[in-house]
Amino acid sequence: MNNAYRALWWREFVLYRRNFIGEGVLNLLLPLIFFLFLGMGFQQIVGKIDGVAYFEFLIPGMVLLTIALSAFETTSWFYATNRRNQQWQEVILMGDFPNKRSLFLSQILIGIVKSLFHGLVIFLITVFLSGASVSQINIQAFLAFVLFTAIQFSALGHIVGLYVKPGPLLGRLVIFLIFPLFIVSGIGWNISQYTPVFEKIIYWLPTYTLMHGTQSAFLKGVIQNFALIVTIVETGVIVGVAQLLTGTRDDV
Amino acid sequence: MAVSITLRNITKKFGAVTAVNNLSFGVEHGTIFAIVGPSGCGKSTLLKIMATMLAPSQGSGYINGQNLIARPWQIRQQIGYMGQRVILDEQLTILENFVFHCKLHGLDDQEAEARILGLAERFDLMDILHELPESLAYGVRRKIQLVRTLLTQPKILLLDEPTRSLDRQTALKIWDYLKEHRSSLTIVMITSSMAEVEHVADRLIIMNRGHILVDGSVDEILYAQQPNLVLEATVRDYDEEEYRTIRDAEFVLGISRNENVYEIITKSPAAQAQIIQLFKPGNLVAFIPRRTRLADAFIHTLTQEQMIDE
């Protein structure tokens, strides 16, 4: 890892430590509250879903939601803040970076690692609280889907951060777009409970593929090959677009 | 003397606009080199090209022996660039901004600490090291930005208006520091202060519309102006027709205006009497000859070009 990457990591840790309550705790608290309220509310009514306890059913969705929100926030705020700070990127790029794309890669990587860390914390807490068994998990498939979720939302945050100013709009995108996308994709129920038309619509959502793959890997220990291929293609497209928009040296 | 910067036929176009036009020059090691010119003449674009932040549309160049186009990364490791705008990480304190910058450039922690404390002490920043940038005045933020550029001890400093918005005492402190280190440093600066250029620069170019009008040392440029005389004329009321008449007169080399005061550059003292005749009756309040300054040479050069164009 070269100097500039180390510097960006150092900056991230300094800010994370300083904003731990606002960033770290809130990032974990929101999905956790959602998990507890949804779980406690429906556990008695639903009992079991797809053959597993309702609390247990919620775990993969909560992990994915945490990762997506955390990855999106990390990169979108980095780039949006840079725009507000009048090409602060100029200064960073004068450091030990071979080119602009290496800055893109390092920031995406920071988003991925941070979100995976948050995802791991949520995973451990929710497994502990629900008493879920982890022996059935297809660990490779589960890790693949959570990793692709982190990559996708980190890259998406990059794209959004290039065009949206930091502030309320970024928050609204999280609340009114990413959050609902995960909810309708079956975070707390099986999408077969929707009407056939709505189910078909949901089927085409990128978040559904992620959710379906992760739930299958976690709850049934099954790898959904088609969902994995679709996810890989989607990830490639999003990262490709983000990288293209990063541009050349001329627009630093 | 070794050459630090060589630019050959550099052109930079933004769409149909040519910001820098076929420009060539070299800067020797240890030189304080100034670029002056009116707003929008391509100075900042030129500096950004040298800093590898903009790729030239045409031409080639070397910075400390490294090819400008092929090896931008290697060049960046040898230069310090300070742009016109204050760009600090608003989420980090001043100390953290400095540490971050040192880390970006690969300084180890001990070395970074020594340099930060040394420069903070010298430039009176010790008391504000733990403050966030937003709480500080613009001039202080600009000083911080300049100090940050110095932290990595670059071999070449590229500075865009380095002392703008700084108080005179701070500006002098900065130039004292830079002069102390000039044996290991080449400085290219853009400035609008002719007094600063006269005070510190070894060599300068005057640019207009993307090309170089004059290239030489301060002494050479002033020497070329020696036979000329500058007349400061104060008028009761500004009159555009009167101003144009003086500007277009054969024996007037250049003219500028600051409210009711004209600075007129003439070919010789003998032209004084003729110039007085050009003022409207009763409008001339005072008329004082003085020695030529670099600012006069700047105005003269630009006026000459304007007249050629017209």
PDB file of C-alpha atoms in Angstrom, chain A:
ATOM      1  CA  MET A   1       0.000   0.000   0.000  1.00  0.00           C
ATOM      2  CA  ASN A   2       1.571   3.304  -0.983  1.00  0.00           C
ATOM      3  CA  ASN A   3       1.732   6.538   0.995  1.00  0.00           C
ATOM      4  CA  ALA A   4      -1.370   8.160  -0.420  1.00  0.00           C
ATOM      5  CA  TYR A   5      -3.566   5.132   0.302  1.00  0.00           C
ATOM      6  CA  ARG A   6      -2.237   5.037   3.851  1.00  0.00           C
ATOM      7  CA  ALA A   7      -2.972   8.741   4.212  1.00  0.00           C
ATOM      8  CA  LEU A   8      -6.581   8.256   3.106  1.00  0.00           C
ATOM      9  CA  TRP A   9      -7.030   5.408   5.573  1.00  0.00           C
ATOM     10  CA  TRP A  10      -5.535   7.545   8.349  1.00  0.00           C
ATOM     11  CA  ARG A  11      -7.963  10.367   7.467  1.00  0.00           C
ATOM     12  CA  GLU A  12     -10.888   7.934   7.529  1.00  0.00           C
ATOM     13  CA  PHE A  13      -9.921   6.639  10.978  1.00  0.00           C
ATOM     14  CA  VAL A  14      -9.470  10.153  12.374  1.00  0.00           C
ATOM     15  CA  LEU A  15     -12.925  11.170  11.165  1.00  0.00           C
ATOM     16  CA  TYR A  16     -14.511   7.869  12.196  1.00  0.00           C
ATOM     17  CA  ARG A  17     -13.137   8.178  15.713  1.00  0.00           C
ATOM     18  CA  ARG A  18     -14.321  11.774  15.942  1.00  0.00           C
ATOM     19  CA  ASN A  19     -17.778  11.103  14.485  1.00  0.00           C
ATOM     20  CA  PHE A  20     -18.214   7.656  16.033  1.00  0.00           C
ATOM     21  CA  ILE A  21     -21.598   8.441  17.587  1.00  0.00           C
ATOM     22  CA  GLY A  22     -22.975  10.122  14.477  1.00  0.00           C
ATOM     23  CA  GLU A  23     -21.496   7.757  11.938  1.00  0.00           C
ATOM     24  CA  GLY A  24     -20.583   4.413  13.478  1.00  0.00           C
ATOM     25  CA  VAL A  25     -23.272   4.018  16.115  1.00  0.00           C
ATOM     26  CA  LEU A  26     -26.095   5.429  13.963  1.00  0.00           C
ATOM     27  CA  ASN A  27     -25.116   3.263  11.021  1.00  0.00           C
ATOM     28  CA  LEU A  28     -25.485   0.244  13.296  1.00  0.00           C
ATOM     29  CA  LEU A  29     -28.357   1.465  15.404  1.00  0.00           C
ATOM     30  CA  LEU A  30     -30.836   2.090  12.594  1.00  0.00           C
ATOM     31  CA  PRO A  31     -30.783  -1.446  11.152  1.00  0.00           C
ATOM     32  CA  LEU A  32     -30.695  -2.843  14.679  1.00  0.00           C
ATOM     33  CA  ILE A  33     -33.799  -0.927  15.761  1.00  0.00           C
ATOM     34  CA  PHE A  34     -35.492  -1.964  12.536  1.00  0.00           C
ATOM     35  CA  PHE A  35     -34.520  -5.580  13.222  1.00  0.00           C
ATOM     36  CA  LEU A  36     -35.819  -5.542  16.773  1.00  0.00           C
ATOM     37  CA  PHE A  37     -39.104  -3.773  16.027  1.00  0.00           C
ATOM     38  CA  LEU A  38     -39.869  -5.741  12.880  1.00  0.00           C
ATOM     39  CA  GLY A  39     -38.766  -8.956  14.523  1.00  0.00           C
ATOM     40  CA  MET A  40     -40.676  -8.486  17.757  1.00  0.00           C
ATOM     41  CA  GLY A  41     -43.725  -7.182  15.922  1.00  0.00           C
ATOM     42  CA  PHE A  42     -44.075 -10.025  13.453  1.00  0.00           C
ATOM     43  CA  GLN A  43     -42.406 -12.951  15.245  1.00  0.00           C
ATOM     44  CA  GLN A  44     -45.604 -13.814  17.077  1.00  0.00           C
ATOM     45  CA  ILE A  45     -47.834 -13.336  14.026  1.00  0.00           C
ATOM     46  CA  VAL A  46     -45.661 -14.895  11.345  1.00  0.00           C
ATOM     47  CA  GLY A  47     -43.836 -17.467  13.450  1.00  0.00           C
ATOM     48  CA  LYS A  48     -41.820 -19.084  10.703  1.00  0.00           C
ATOM     49  CA  ILE A  49     -41.104 -17.991   7.149  1.00  0.00           C
ATOM     50  CA  ASP A  50     -39.533 -20.306   4.546  1.00  0.00           C
ATOM     51  CA  GLY A  51     -39.093 -22.781   7.380  1.00  0.00           C
ATOM     52  CA  VAL A  52     -36.999 -20.551   9.628  1.00  0.00           C
ATOM     53  CA  ALA A  53     -37.839 -18.353  12.607  1.00  0.00           C
ATOM     54  CA  TYR A  54     -38.818 -14.824  11.598  1.00  0.00           C
ATOM     55  CA  PHE A  55     -35.946 -13.224  13.530  1.00  0.00           C
ATOM     56  CA  GLU A  56     -33.532 -15.478  11.691  1.00  0.00           C
ATOM     57  CA  PHE A  57     -35.130 -14.679   8.338  1.00  0.00           C
ATOM     58  CA  LEU A  58     -34.405 -10.975   8.926  1.00  0.00           C
ATOM     59  CA  ILE A  59     -30.643 -11.403   9.449  1.00  0.00           C
ATOM     60  CA  PRO A  60     -29.326 -11.484   5.838  1.00  0.00           C
ATOM     61  CA  GLY A  61     -31.477  -8.492   4.868  1.00  0.00           C
ATOM     62  CA  MET A  62     -30.260  -6.493   7.856  1.00  0.00           C
ATOM     63  CA  VAL A  63     -26.643  -7.276   7.058  1.00  0.00           C
ATOM     64  CA  LEU A  64     -27.128  -6.247   3.418  1.00  0.00           C
ATOM     65  CA  LEU A  65     -29.006  -3.076   4.364  1.00  0.00           C
ATOM     66  CA  THR A  66     -26.245  -2.065   6.781  1.00  0.00           C
ATOM     67  CA  ILE A  67     -23.547  -2.677   4.206  1.00  0.00           C
ATOM     68  CA  ALA A  68     -25.390  -0.820   1.466  1.00  0.00           C
ATOM     69  CA  LEU A  69     -26.128   2.265   3.579  1.00  0.00           C
ATOM     70  CA  SER A  70     -22.645   2.405   5.033  1.00  0.00           C
ATOM     71  CA  ALA A  71     -20.854   1.947   1.698  1.00  0.00           C
ATOM     72  CA  PHE A  72     -23.074   4.471  -0.046  1.00  0.00           C
ATOM     73  CA  GLU A  73     -22.634   7.074   2.677  1.00  0.00           C
ATOM     74  CA  THR A  74     -18.855   6.705   2.875  1.00  0.00           C
ATOM     75  CA  THR A  75     -18.106   7.292  -0.793  1.00  0.00           C
ATOM     76  CA  SER A  76     -20.940   9.696  -1.611  1.00  0.00           C
ATOM     77  CA  TRP A  77     -19.958  12.028   1.233  1.00  0.00           C
ATOM     78  CA  PHE A  78     -16.288  11.833   0.320  1.00  0.00           C
ATOM     79  CA  TYR A  79     -16.864  13.021  -3.240  1.00  0.00           C
ATOM     80  CA  ALA A  80     -19.717  15.394  -2.471  1.00  0.00           C
ATOM     81  CA  THR A  81     -17.660  17.067   0.263  1.00  0.00           C
ATOM     82  CA  ASN A  82     -14.781  17.341  -2.141  1.00  0.00           C
ATOM     83  CA  ARG A  83     -16.992  19.242  -4.577  1.00  0.00           C
ATOM     84  CA  ARG A  84     -18.199  21.572  -1.846  1.00  0.00           C
ATOM     85  CA  ASN A  85     -14.611  22.162  -0.774  1.00  0.00           C
ATOM     86  CA  GLN A  86     -13.648  23.446  -4.191  1.00  0.00           C
ATOM     87  CA  GLN A  87     -11.589  20.715  -5.721  1.00  0.00           C
ATOM     88  CA  TRP A  88      -9.971  19.561  -2.525  1.00  0.00           C
ATOM     89  CA  GLN A  89      -9.183  16.537  -4.651  1.00  0.00           C
ATOM     90  CA  GLU A  90      -6.521  18.681  -6.354  1.00  0.00           C
ATOM     91  CA  VAL A  91      -4.529  18.634  -3.140  1.00  0.00           C
ATOM     92  CA  ILE A  92      -4.960  14.929  -2.577  1.00  0.00           C
ATOM     93  CA  LEU A  93      -3.949  14.112  -6.105  1.00  0.00           C
ATOM     94  CA  MET A  94      -0.739  16.094  -5.711  1.00  0.00           C
ATOM     95  CA  GLY A  95       0.223  13.378  -3.222  1.00  0.00           C
ATOM     96  CA  ASP A  96       1.633   9.978  -3.965  1.00  0.00           C
ATOM     97  CA  PHE A  97      -1.072   8.863  -6.423  1.00  0.00           C
ATOM     98  CA  PRO A  98      -0.149   7.457  -9.824  1.00  0.00           C
ATOM     99  CA  ASN A  99      -3.352   8.870 -11.325  1.00  0.00           C
ATOM    100  CA  LYS A 100      -6.902   9.914 -10.605  1.00  0.00           C
ATOM    101  CA  ARG A 101      -8.253   6.390 -10.948  1.00  0.00           C
ATOM    102  CA  SER A 102      -6.091   5.178  -8.096  1.00  0.00           C
ATOM    103  CA  LEU A 103      -7.820   7.712  -5.841  1.00  0.00           C
ATOM    104  CA  PHE A 104     -11.143   6.323  -7.053  1.00  0.00           C
ATOM    105  CA  LEU A 105     -10.062   2.762  -6.260  1.00  0.00           C
ATOM    106  CA  SER A 106      -8.731   3.629  -2.823  1.00  0.00           C
ATOM    107  CA  GLN A 107     -11.884   5.466  -1.801  1.00  0.00           C
ATOM    108  CA  ILE A 108     -14.076   2.649  -3.100  1.00  0.00           C
ATOM    109  CA  LEU A 109     -11.929   0.251  -1.075  1.00  0.00           C
ATOM    110  CA  ILE A 110     -12.402   2.355   2.055  1.00  0.00           C
ATOM    111  CA  GLY A 111     -16.176   2.268   1.509  1.00  0.00           C
ATOM    112  CA  ILE A 112     -16.090  -1.512   1.058  1.00  0.00           C
ATOM    113  CA  VAL A 113     -13.986  -2.245   4.139  1.00  0.00           C
ATOM    114  CA  LYS A 114     -15.918   0.130   6.377  1.00  0.00           C
ATOM    115  CA  SER A 115     -19.288  -1.220   5.265  1.00  0.00           C
ATOM    116  CA  LEU A 116     -18.155  -4.836   5.650  1.00  0.00           C
ATOM    117  CA  PHE A 117     -17.019  -4.030   9.161  1.00  0.00           C
ATOM    118  CA  HIS A 118     -20.448  -2.580   9.963  1.00  0.00           C
ATOM    119  CA  GLY A 119     -22.063  -5.592   8.303  1.00  0.00           C
ATOM    120  CA  LEU A 120     -19.999  -7.962  10.438  1.00  0.00           C
ATOM    121  CA  VAL A 121     -21.019  -6.165  13.629  1.00  0.00           C
ATOM    122  CA  ILE A 122     -24.696  -6.360  12.663  1.00  0.00           C
ATOM    123  CA  PHE A 123     -24.297 -10.004  11.697  1.00  0.00           C
ATOM    124  CA  LEU A 124     -22.791 -10.906  15.075  1.00  0.00           C
ATOM    125  CA  ILE A 125     -25.376  -8.918  17.068  1.00  0.00           C
ATOM    126  CA  THR A 126     -28.384 -10.221  15.148  1.00  0.00           C
ATOM    127  CA  VAL A 127     -27.153 -13.826  15.271  1.00  0.00           C
ATOM    128  CA  PHE A 128     -26.562 -13.449  19.003  1.00  0.00           C
ATOM    129  CA  LEU A 129     -29.968 -11.823  19.670  1.00  0.00           C
ATOM    130  CA  SER A 130     -31.945 -14.283  17.553  1.00  0.00           C
ATOM    131  CA  GLY A 131     -29.988 -17.355  18.549  1.00  0.00           C
ATOM    132  CA  ALA A 132     -29.832 -18.295  14.879  1.00  0.00           C
ATOM    133  CA  SER A 133     -27.809 -21.270  13.740  1.00  0.00           C
ATOM    134  CA  VAL A 134     -24.929 -20.511  11.404  1.00  0.00           C
ATOM    135  CA  SER A 135     -24.002 -24.089  10.549  1.00  0.00           C
ATOM    136  CA  GLN A 136     -26.185 -24.162   7.431  1.00  0.00           C
ATOM    137  CA  ILE A 137     -24.646 -21.068   5.833  1.00  0.00           C
ATOM    138  CA  ASN A 138     -22.968 -21.425   2.468  1.00  0.00           C
ATOM    139  CA  ILE A 139     -20.142 -19.168   3.534  1.00  0.00           C
ATOM    140  CA  GLN A 140     -18.612 -18.601   0.079  1.00  0.00           C
ATOM    141  CA  ALA A 141     -21.922 -17.599  -1.457  1.00  0.00           C
ATOM    142  CA  PHE A 142     -22.862 -15.449   1.537  1.00  0.00           C
ATOM    143  CA  LEU A 143     -19.507 -13.616   1.445  1.00  0.00           C
ATOM    144  CA  ALA A 144     -19.719 -13.183  -2.321  1.00  0.00           C
ATOM    145  CA  PHE A 145     -23.125 -11.493  -2.115  1.00  0.00           C
ATOM    146  CA  VAL A 146     -22.218  -9.202   0.799  1.00  0.00           C
ATOM    147  CA  LEU A 147     -18.958  -8.278  -0.937  1.00  0.00           C
ATOM    148  CA  PHE A 148     -20.728  -7.436  -4.200  1.00  0.00           C
ATOM    149  CA  THR A 149     -23.268  -5.393  -2.253  1.00  0.00           C
ATOM    150  CA  ALA A 150     -20.434  -3.395  -0.689  1.00  0.00           C
ATOM    151  CA  ILE A 151     -18.757  -2.864  -4.068  1.00  0.00           C
ATOM    152  CA  GLN A 152     -22.003  -1.878  -5.804  1.00  0.00           C
ATOM    153  CA  PHE A 153     -23.078   0.661  -3.210  1.00  0.00           C
ATOM    154  CA  SER A 154     -19.606   2.058  -2.768  1.00  0.00           C
ATOM    155  CA  ALA A 155     -19.422   2.677  -6.529  1.00  0.00           C
ATOM    156  CA  LEU A 156     -22.987   4.023  -6.555  1.00  0.00           C
ATOM    157  CA  GLY A 157     -22.049   6.432  -3.770  1.00  0.00           C
ATOM    158  CA  HIS A 158     -19.127   7.560  -5.898  1.00  0.00           C
ATOM    159  CA  ILE A 159     -21.399   8.297  -8.880  1.00  0.00           C
ATOM    160  CA  VAL A 160     -23.949  10.148  -6.754  1.00  0.00           C
ATOM    161  CA  GLY A 161     -21.221  12.052  -4.911  1.00  0.00           C
ATOM    162  CA  LEU A 162     -19.868  13.368  -8.199  1.00  0.00           C
ATOM    163  CA  TYR A 163     -23.179  15.086  -8.968  1.00  0.00           C
ATOM    164  CA  VAL A 164     -25.020  15.730  -5.697  1.00  0.00           C
ATOM    165  CA  LYS A 165     -24.029  18.339  -3.150  1.00  0.00           C
ATOM    166  CA  PRO A 166     -23.584  17.126   0.430  1.00  0.00           C
ATOM    167  CA  GLY A 167     -26.582  17.772   2.617  1.00  0.00           C
ATOM    168  CA  PRO A 168     -30.264  16.888   2.727  1.00  0.00           C
ATOM    169  CA  LEU A 169     -30.444  15.399  -0.771  1.00  0.00           C
ATOM    170  CA  LEU A 170     -27.920  12.687   0.058  1.00  0.00           C
ATOM    171  CA  GLY A 171     -29.907  11.846   3.187  1.00  0.00           C
ATOM    172  CA  ARG A 172     -33.148  11.763   1.196  1.00  0.00           C
ATOM    173  CA  LEU A 173     -31.637   9.386  -1.361  1.00  0.00           C
ATOM    174  CA  VAL A 174     -30.846   6.990   1.458  1.00  0.00           C
ATOM    175  CA  ILE A 175     -34.260   7.255   3.100  1.00  0.00           C
ATOM    176  CA  PHE A 176     -36.462   7.441   0.014  1.00  0.00           C
ATOM    177  CA  LEU A 177     -34.544   5.282  -2.443  1.00  0.00           C
ATOM    178  CA  ILE A 178     -32.040   2.805  -1.002  1.00  0.00           C
ATOM    179  CA  PHE A 179     -33.979   1.959   2.135  1.00  0.00           C
ATOM    180  CA  PRO A 180     -37.325   1.325   0.322  1.00  0.00           C
ATOM    181  CA  LEU A 181     -35.540  -0.676  -2.394  1.00  0.00           C
ATOM    182  CA  PHE A 182     -34.304  -3.109   0.225  1.00  0.00           C
ATOM    183  CA  ILE A 183     -37.661  -3.189   1.998  1.00  0.00           C
ATOM    184  CA  VAL A 184     -39.611  -4.093  -1.132  1.00  0.00           C
ATOM    185  CA  SER A 185     -36.938  -6.578  -2.189  1.00  0.00           C
ATOM    186  CA  GLY A 186     -37.966  -8.839   0.660  1.00  0.00           C
ATOM    187  CA  ILE A 187     -36.035  -7.835   3.707  1.00  0.00           C
ATOM    188  CA  GLY A 188     -38.893  -8.874   6.016  1.00  0.00           C
ATOM    189  CA  TRP A 189     -41.037 -11.166   3.879  1.00  0.00           C
ATOM    190  CA  ASN A 190     -40.942 -13.439   0.891  1.00  0.00           C
ATOM    191  CA  ILE A 191     -41.782 -11.615  -2.331  1.00  0.00           C
ATOM    192  CA  SER A 192     -44.103 -14.446  -3.347  1.00  0.00           C
ATOM    193  CA  GLN A 193     -46.579 -12.766  -1.014  1.00  0.00           C
ATOM    194  CA  TYR A 194     -46.870  -9.860  -3.492  1.00  0.00           C
ATOM    195  CA  THR A 195     -49.351  -9.785  -6.341  1.00  0.00           C
ATOM    196  CA  PRO A 196     -47.923 -11.550  -9.454  1.00  0.00           C
ATOM    197  CA  VAL A 197     -47.421  -8.249 -11.318  1.00  0.00           C
ATOM    198  CA  PHE A 198     -45.640  -6.588  -8.412  1.00  0.00           C
ATOM    199  CA  GLU A 199     -43.583  -9.687  -7.848  1.00  0.00           C
ATOM    200  CA  LYS A 200     -42.368  -9.547 -11.457  1.00  0.00           C
ATOM    201  CA  ILE A 201     -41.378  -5.899 -11.036  1.00  0.00           C
ATOM    202  CA  ILE A 202     -39.477  -6.640  -7.850  1.00  0.00           C
ATOM    203  CA  TYR A 203     -37.773  -9.558  -9.551  1.00  0.00           C
ATOM    204  CA  TRP A 204     -35.956  -7.102 -11.837  1.00  0.00           C
ATOM    205  CA  LEU A 205     -34.644  -4.876  -9.054  1.00  0.00           C
ATOM    206  CA  PRO A 206     -30.865  -5.144  -8.500  1.00  0.00           C
ATOM    207  CA  THR A 207     -31.490  -5.215  -4.767  1.00  0.00           C
ATOM    208  CA  TYR A 208     -33.718  -8.264  -5.126  1.00  0.00           C
ATOM    209  CA  THR A 209     -30.925 -10.274  -6.754  1.00  0.00           C
ATOM    210  CA  LEU A 210     -28.615  -9.377  -3.881  1.00  0.00           C
ATOM    211  CA  MET A 211     -31.287 -10.132  -1.285  1.00  0.00           C
ATOM    212  CA  HIS A 212     -32.345 -13.407  -2.875  1.00  0.00           C
ATOM    213  CA  GLY A 213     -28.743 -14.624  -3.197  1.00  0.00           C
ATOM    214  CA  THR A 214     -27.834 -13.698   0.354  1.00  0.00           C
ATOM    215  CA  GLN A 215     -30.994 -15.150   1.893  1.00  0.00           C
ATOM    216  CA  SER A 216     -30.525 -18.427   0.027  1.00  0.00           C
ATOM    217  CA  ALA A 217     -26.886 -18.657   1.096  1.00  0.00           C
ATOM    218  CA  PHE A 218     -27.651 -17.801   4.715  1.00  0.00           C
ATOM    219  CA  LEU A 219     -30.949 -19.595   5.317  1.00  0.00           C
ATOM    220  CA  LYS A 220     -30.686 -22.611   3.029  1.00  0.00           C
ATOM    221  CA  GLY A 221     -26.949 -22.911   2.389  1.00  0.00           C
ATOM    222  CA  VAL A 222     -27.663 -22.763  -1.327  1.00  0.00           C
ATOM    223  CA  ILE A 223     -25.737 -20.819  -3.942  1.00  0.00           C
ATOM    224  CA  GLN A 224     -28.004 -19.120  -6.473  1.00  0.00           C
ATOM    225  CA  ASN A 225     -25.851 -19.250  -9.567  1.00  0.00           C
ATOM    226  CA  PHE A 226     -28.100 -17.133 -11.752  1.00  0.00           C
ATOM    227  CA  ALA A 227     -28.392 -14.442  -9.076  1.00  0.00           C
ATOM    228  CA  LEU A 228     -24.620 -14.496  -8.659  1.00  0.00           C
ATOM    229  CA  ILE A 229     -23.995 -14.047 -12.385  1.00  0.00           C
ATOM    230  CA  VAL A 230     -26.512 -11.187 -12.555  1.00  0.00           C
ATOM    231  CA  THR A 231     -24.880  -9.603  -9.503  1.00  0.00           C
ATOM    232  CA  ILE A 232     -21.404  -9.864 -11.017  1.00  0.00           C
ATOM    233  CA  VAL A 233     -22.613  -8.235 -14.251  1.00  0.00           C
ATOM    234  CA  GLU A 234     -24.427  -5.479 -12.341  1.00  0.00           C
ATOM    235  CA  THR A 235     -21.363  -4.818 -10.216  1.00  0.00           C
ATOM    236  CA  GLY A 236     -19.181  -4.631 -13.308  1.00  0.00           C
ATOM    237  CA  VAL A 237     -21.532  -2.117 -14.930  1.00  0.00           C
ATOM    238  CA  ILE A 238     -21.791   0.132 -11.845  1.00  0.00           C
ATOM    239  CA  VAL A 239     -18.034   0.098 -11.191  1.00  0.00           C
ATOM    240  CA  GLY A 240     -17.366   0.694 -14.881  1.00  0.00           C
ATOM    241  CA  VAL A 241     -19.692   3.701 -14.986  1.00  0.00           C
ATOM    242  CA  ALA A 242     -18.194   5.116 -11.778  1.00  0.00           C
ATOM    243  CA  GLN A 243     -14.698   4.675 -13.130  1.00  0.00           C
ATOM    244  CA  LEU A 244     -15.574   6.279 -16.469  1.00  0.00           C
ATOM    245  CA  LEU A 245     -17.123   9.269 -14.722  1.00  0.00           C
ATOM    246  CA  THR A 246     -13.943   9.694 -12.721  1.00  0.00           C
ATOM    247  CA  GLY A 247     -12.608  11.230 -15.922  1.00  0.00           C
ATOM    248  CA  THR A 248      -9.163  12.266 -16.890  1.00  0.00           C
ATOM    249  CA  ARG A 249      -6.551  14.559 -15.390  1.00  0.00           C
ATOM    250  CA  ASP A 250      -8.038  17.493 -17.283  1.00  0.00           C
ATOM    251  CA  ASP A 251     -11.061  17.816 -15.026  1.00  0.00           C
ATOM    252  CA  VAL A 252      -9.270  17.380 -11.707  1.00  0.00           C
TER     253      VAL A 252
END
